[in-house]
């Protein structure tokens, strides 16, 4: 690979990318590709002929049998791209870093985005080839099954964008995690969670997260992919359940899934490009992290609030529709309280994640001050990685509090709960909870480092919750003690806030007395700890800046005296 070769293509011309060419030569060698093609073709052929013979035996028409084969072929293609491709992206990136190839690639005169795209499509290139091998079988099933292109084209487009999203997840994992085995397991675990755990959040009002998968498009297209009788019955059932509409806009599931995944794709690309420019850079800058957090809040609200009037946002509505146990359904007030608390917890956890990404370590701060000294300035650029992440996390906390408030108001003041309103003081406590817990976490991380934060998380955030969970089943009389133990964890404050401040809250007598008291006490303690840590952080950063700048001055004077 020469410098001339690396500069003769544009960023979007992936087929001319030297890194992509390298992986095509290494991962598409005849022996390995031939074996993969043979296995893939045998499995695809088995699926087609088995579905055809089984359909004939079951009395299905050839068209309906082909539709069954297509469903299995789609599942096979998704397994290849989503699981095998993501694992290869994560493991391959880690192996390249361990072998020193990444350091060599930094010297190549290519833009960071070109390098990222080269690895993105180069590392899983064999998996893409296996995907293409299945396409003729899928095309035959589409033709024989008489499936319109209006159905299969959006479906395959979302399969591709989902694959890009998960492969970028693998690249980020491989870039951050040092151990190849852990990078492989973590990337597979993320994909597994995306299709098992995260979609469950949609059942408690957080509908946005299911659009990071292909399930919404599958559900929308399934009536046209199933045999005609089953497809018609499923379409009738789907018409009874309203779909999520972003602030009431009539987008198809494919369009909204694309835009939801596009935000994540752009964020991953930014992460990787930052790492390619400077290996010690944070994954995200403060501006992008804050903007992305606000974007997530908008997405959560835009998907959830339009479903409130129909009742589809409540978990019991889906259960009632599935079990058909109550003809006259109404949501339970406890559902709204629990959903409000869960929304606050998820928003707070996202703040913790973004704070961990943008908060500078002690070494990063020292490097930043040394760089400032060399440039002849006495302060750090406001948005630089070495600058404090306090202001960015504060803005995220305010955005999270606003999103939490609007979500809660949309639930409580809906037509399902007439006469109930969300008081303005609830927003005040939302801000206090988010700032005290979110900013408190950030300043502790910036001042003391990840090891101290880990210990505090275990002994303050996890152990009290475990102790409370152990005490609860022992006796009802110990329930207030369990409440006080649960309240020690900052992550439980949003749940306590909703249970204490909302008029819909209906708790047992002893618990109803303990929850507000525990909430007010632990919020007061968390706020005091946050304010104290802010003061300590300010003094720590000031002392660190003075020691670095004064140390440089002393060193210069010493060298001048020797001369």
XYZ file of C-alpha atoms in Angstrom, residues 34-373:
340
model
C -14.955 -21.814 -0.616
C -15.592 -23.654 2.642
C -17.803 -20.824 3.966
C -19.709 -20.693 0.675
C -20.231 -24.450 0.665
C -21.609 -24.519 4.199
C -23.796 -21.461 3.612
C -25.154 -22.795 0.323
C -25.908 -26.210 1.827
C -27.809 -24.696 4.752
C -29.745 -22.287 2.501
C -30.593 -25.067 0.068
C -31.699 -27.323 2.904
C -33.982 -24.570 4.219
C -35.583 -24.030 0.814
C -36.174 -27.706 -0.046
C -37.245 -28.603 3.494
C -39.788 -25.781 3.581
C -41.041 -26.722 0.128
C -41.454 -30.436 0.911
C -42.954 -29.722 4.329
C -45.370 -27.206 2.840
C -46.540 -29.643 0.179
C -47.075 -32.322 2.812
C -49.051 -29.835 4.938
C -51.251 -28.931 1.992
C -49.850 -25.451 1.434
C -49.566 -23.889 -1.977
C -46.064 -23.479 -3.476
C -46.376 -19.733 -2.880
C -47.096 -20.143 0.840
C -44.311 -22.742 1.199
C -41.869 -20.292 -0.386
C -42.900 -17.645 2.149
C -42.053 -19.996 5.013
C -38.651 -20.656 3.433
C -38.043 -16.909 3.135
C -38.608 -16.373 6.866
C -35.941 -18.950 7.722
C -33.562 -17.522 5.121
C -33.974 -14.040 6.584
C -33.206 -15.411 10.034
C -30.102 -17.162 8.696
C -28.884 -13.973 7.019
C -29.421 -11.967 10.220
C -27.445 -14.491 12.272
C -24.536 -14.272 9.846
C -24.398 -10.474 9.782
C -25.490 -9.598 13.298
C -23.646 -12.250 15.310
C -20.745 -13.537 13.221
C -20.060 -10.174 11.590
C -20.175 -8.236 14.862
C -17.912 -10.745 16.584
C -15.422 -10.533 13.731
C -15.444 -6.719 13.847
C -14.777 -6.647 17.598
C -12.239 -9.467 17.716
C -10.454 -8.374 14.563
C -10.070 -4.795 15.783
C -8.605 -5.997 19.088
C -6.197 -8.335 17.293
C -5.035 -5.545 15.002
C -4.328 -3.333 17.981
C -2.435 -6.092 19.818
C -0.266 -6.758 16.761
C 0.568 -3.084 16.320
C -1.223 -2.772 12.983
C -3.367 0.099 14.265
C -0.280 2.170 15.092
C 1.021 1.543 11.576
C -2.321 2.499 10.038
C -2.198 5.863 11.792
C 0.797 6.780 9.620
C -1.104 6.204 6.377
C -2.191 9.503 4.748
C -5.904 8.723 4.833
C -8.705 10.533 6.601
C -9.947 8.946 9.850
C -13.360 8.309 8.283
C -11.753 6.412 5.375
C -9.897 4.204 7.830
C -13.040 3.558 9.844
C -15.012 2.590 6.729
C -12.171 0.337 5.600
C -12.300 -1.613 8.857
C -16.106 -1.451 9.035
C -16.645 -3.228 5.722
C -13.315 -5.043 5.548
C -13.272 -7.020 8.787
C -16.680 -8.714 8.200
C -16.250 -8.970 4.422
C -16.520 -12.772 4.473
C -19.806 -12.503 6.375
C -21.100 -10.102 3.710
C -20.072 -12.649 1.062
C -21.999 -15.378 2.912
C -24.984 -13.015 3.083
C -24.820 -12.537 -0.696
C -24.643 -16.278 -1.284
C -28.059 -16.660 0.350
C -29.598 -13.902 -1.791
C -30.355 -16.118 -4.848
C -32.314 -18.507 -2.622
C -34.118 -15.550 -1.035
C -34.833 -14.051 -4.475
C -36.373 -17.343 -5.588
C -38.557 -17.398 -2.454
C -39.596 -13.774 -3.028
C -40.544 -14.497 -6.637
C -42.415 -17.714 -5.932
C -44.042 -16.263 -2.823
C -45.300 -13.256 -4.838
C -44.007 -10.775 -2.272
C -44.052 -7.163 -3.415
C -40.887 -5.088 -3.426
C -42.690 -2.618 -1.171
C -42.375 -5.286 1.524
C -38.922 -6.769 1.047
C -36.967 -3.642 0.041
C -37.492 -1.737 3.352
C -36.849 -4.960 5.243
C -33.489 -5.590 3.593
C -32.566 -1.913 3.925
C -33.095 -2.075 7.697
C -31.166 -5.363 7.890
C -28.230 -3.538 6.295
C -28.444 -0.480 8.575
C -28.781 -2.764 11.606
C -25.705 -4.702 10.508
C -23.738 -1.466 10.138
C -24.898 -0.372 13.607
C -23.840 -3.627 15.241
C -20.532 -3.801 13.359
C -19.746 -0.275 14.521
C -20.604 -1.445 18.032
C -18.062 -4.212 17.563
C -15.416 -1.769 16.307
C -15.959 0.538 19.282
C -15.809 -2.437 21.648
C -12.635 -3.701 20.001
C -11.116 -0.237 20.209
C -11.863 0.208 23.915
C -11.539 -3.323 25.331
C -7.976 -4.566 25.378
C -8.623 -8.311 25.625
C -9.730 -9.926 22.375
C -11.871 -12.557 24.085
C -13.665 -9.980 26.216
C -14.218 -7.760 23.177
C -15.792 -10.723 21.356
C -18.029 -11.653 24.304
C -19.016 -8.043 25.026
C -20.008 -7.338 21.422
C -22.113 -10.510 21.255
C -23.615 -9.649 24.630
C -24.616 -6.198 23.388
C -26.388 -7.661 20.351
C -28.049 -10.275 22.574
C -29.298 -7.560 24.943
C -30.576 -5.499 22.007
C -32.906 -8.349 21.029
C -33.858 -9.668 24.477
C -33.574 -7.163 27.335
C -33.654 -3.712 25.745
C -36.911 -4.276 23.760
C -38.601 -4.999 27.099
C -38.184 -1.306 27.919
C -40.866 -0.631 25.326
C -43.332 -2.292 27.698
C -42.752 0.430 30.314
C -43.063 3.365 27.926
C -39.516 3.561 26.537
C -40.578 2.613 23.013
C -37.536 4.173 21.347
C -35.154 1.369 22.297
C -36.899 -1.286 20.228
C -36.141 0.756 17.111
C -32.465 -0.108 17.528
C -33.424 -3.587 16.309
C -35.224 -4.898 13.231
C -38.255 -6.077 15.213
C -40.526 -3.110 14.349
C -39.962 -3.613 10.613
C -40.347 -7.385 10.954
C -43.644 -6.912 12.777
C -44.851 -4.458 10.134
C -43.860 -6.731 7.227
C -44.788 -10.079 8.788
C -48.416 -10.214 7.546
C -47.089 -9.970 3.970
C -44.370 -12.577 4.608
C -46.476 -15.281 6.254
C -48.737 -17.660 4.320
C -51.795 -15.740 3.225
C -54.292 -17.129 5.747
C -52.001 -16.599 8.744
C -50.902 -13.217 7.373
C -54.484 -11.976 7.088
C -55.260 -13.017 10.651
C -52.106 -11.324 11.960
C -52.855 -8.149 10.017
C -56.298 -8.005 11.628
C -54.754 -8.259 15.090
C -52.142 -5.620 14.277
C -54.823 -3.169 13.194
C -56.176 -3.289 16.743
C -52.842 -2.110 18.186
C -51.753 1.428 17.242
C -48.180 1.889 16.126
C -45.732 4.347 17.609
C -45.866 7.737 15.919
C -43.102 10.248 16.503
C -45.023 13.226 17.963
C -48.027 12.122 15.910
C -46.198 12.084 12.545
C -47.251 9.268 10.248
C -43.862 7.603 9.598
C -43.586 3.975 8.595
C -41.715 1.650 10.934
C -38.881 1.319 8.410
C -38.376 5.081 8.107
C -38.384 5.681 11.830
C -36.097 2.697 12.500
C -33.674 4.101 9.940
C -33.569 7.524 11.579
C -33.246 5.989 15.054
C -30.296 3.858 13.993
C -28.772 6.711 11.990
C -28.194 8.722 15.170
C -26.359 5.779 16.732
C -24.340 5.158 13.551
C -23.188 8.776 13.406
C -22.244 8.684 17.095
C -20.179 5.517 16.655
C -18.453 7.025 13.622
C -17.579 10.112 15.659
C -16.179 7.899 18.426
C -13.956 5.938 16.071
C -12.773 8.990 14.140
C -11.759 10.684 17.392
C -9.764 7.613 18.380
C -8.057 7.517 14.985
C -7.009 11.152 15.247
C -5.562 10.743 18.750
C -5.461 7.448 20.597
C -5.793 9.191 23.978
C -8.924 11.137 22.970
C -12.231 10.534 24.707
C -14.786 8.548 22.756
C -17.032 11.609 22.565
C -16.553 15.315 22.953
C -18.620 17.279 25.417
C -20.787 18.979 22.787
C -21.647 15.788 20.920
C -22.317 13.834 24.125
C -24.671 16.533 25.411
C -26.445 16.839 22.068
C -26.824 13.074 21.740
C -28.274 12.832 25.237
C -30.819 15.533 24.371
C -31.594 13.693 21.120
C -32.295 10.481 23.085
C -34.676 12.372 25.368
C -36.530 13.779 22.361
C -36.773 10.308 20.841
C -38.081 8.799 24.072
C -40.759 11.468 24.428
C -41.664 11.489 20.740
C -42.351 7.739 20.746
C -44.052 7.426 24.117
C -46.370 10.404 24.494
C -48.496 9.777 21.341
C -49.338 6.307 22.719
C -50.690 7.549 26.053
C -54.243 8.409 24.929
C -54.644 5.002 23.290
C -53.274 3.334 26.426
C -50.710 1.339 24.446
C -47.850 2.767 26.466
C -49.054 0.986 29.626
C -47.760 -2.569 30.221
C -51.160 -3.917 31.315
C -52.742 -2.920 27.979
C -50.483 -5.282 26.034
C -51.052 -8.012 28.621
C -54.811 -7.512 28.490
C -54.813 -7.608 24.688
C -52.763 -10.813 24.712
C -54.730 -12.638 27.456
C -58.174 -11.131 26.705
C -59.062 -11.160 30.411
C -60.808 -7.785 30.829
C -63.128 -6.258 28.217
C -63.204 -2.866 29.958
C -59.563 -2.021 30.564
C -58.148 0.923 32.489
C -54.532 1.445 33.530
C -53.671 1.074 37.182
C -52.382 4.273 38.842
C -49.385 2.335 40.128
C -48.327 1.705 36.532
C -47.968 5.427 35.851
C -45.962 5.930 39.054
C -43.663 3.018 38.273
C -43.188 4.117 34.652
C -42.301 7.633 35.793
C -39.690 6.261 38.186
C -38.227 3.926 35.569
C -37.931 6.793 33.079
C -36.003 8.782 35.668
C -33.714 5.834 36.437
C -32.924 5.236 32.746
C -32.236 8.937 32.218
C -29.909 8.944 35.229
C -28.064 5.830 34.054
C -27.512 7.437 30.665
C -26.005 10.458 32.459
C -23.634 8.111 34.297
C -22.579 6.539 30.985
C -21.960 9.824 29.192
C -20.206 11.272 32.243
C -17.847 8.289 32.234
C -17.053 8.956 28.566
C -16.339 12.697 28.733
C -14.790 13.061 32.206
C -11.003 13.587 31.985
C -8.680 11.404 34.031
C -5.848 12.838 36.113
C -3.310 12.025 33.375
C -5.525 13.658 30.750
C -5.770 16.821 32.842
C -1.997 16.980 33.304
C -1.418 16.518 29.567
C -3.929 19.258 28.856
C -2.220 21.737 31.160
C 1.177 20.899 29.722
C -0.179 21.475 26.234
C -1.655 24.799 27.355
C 1.696 25.821 28.814
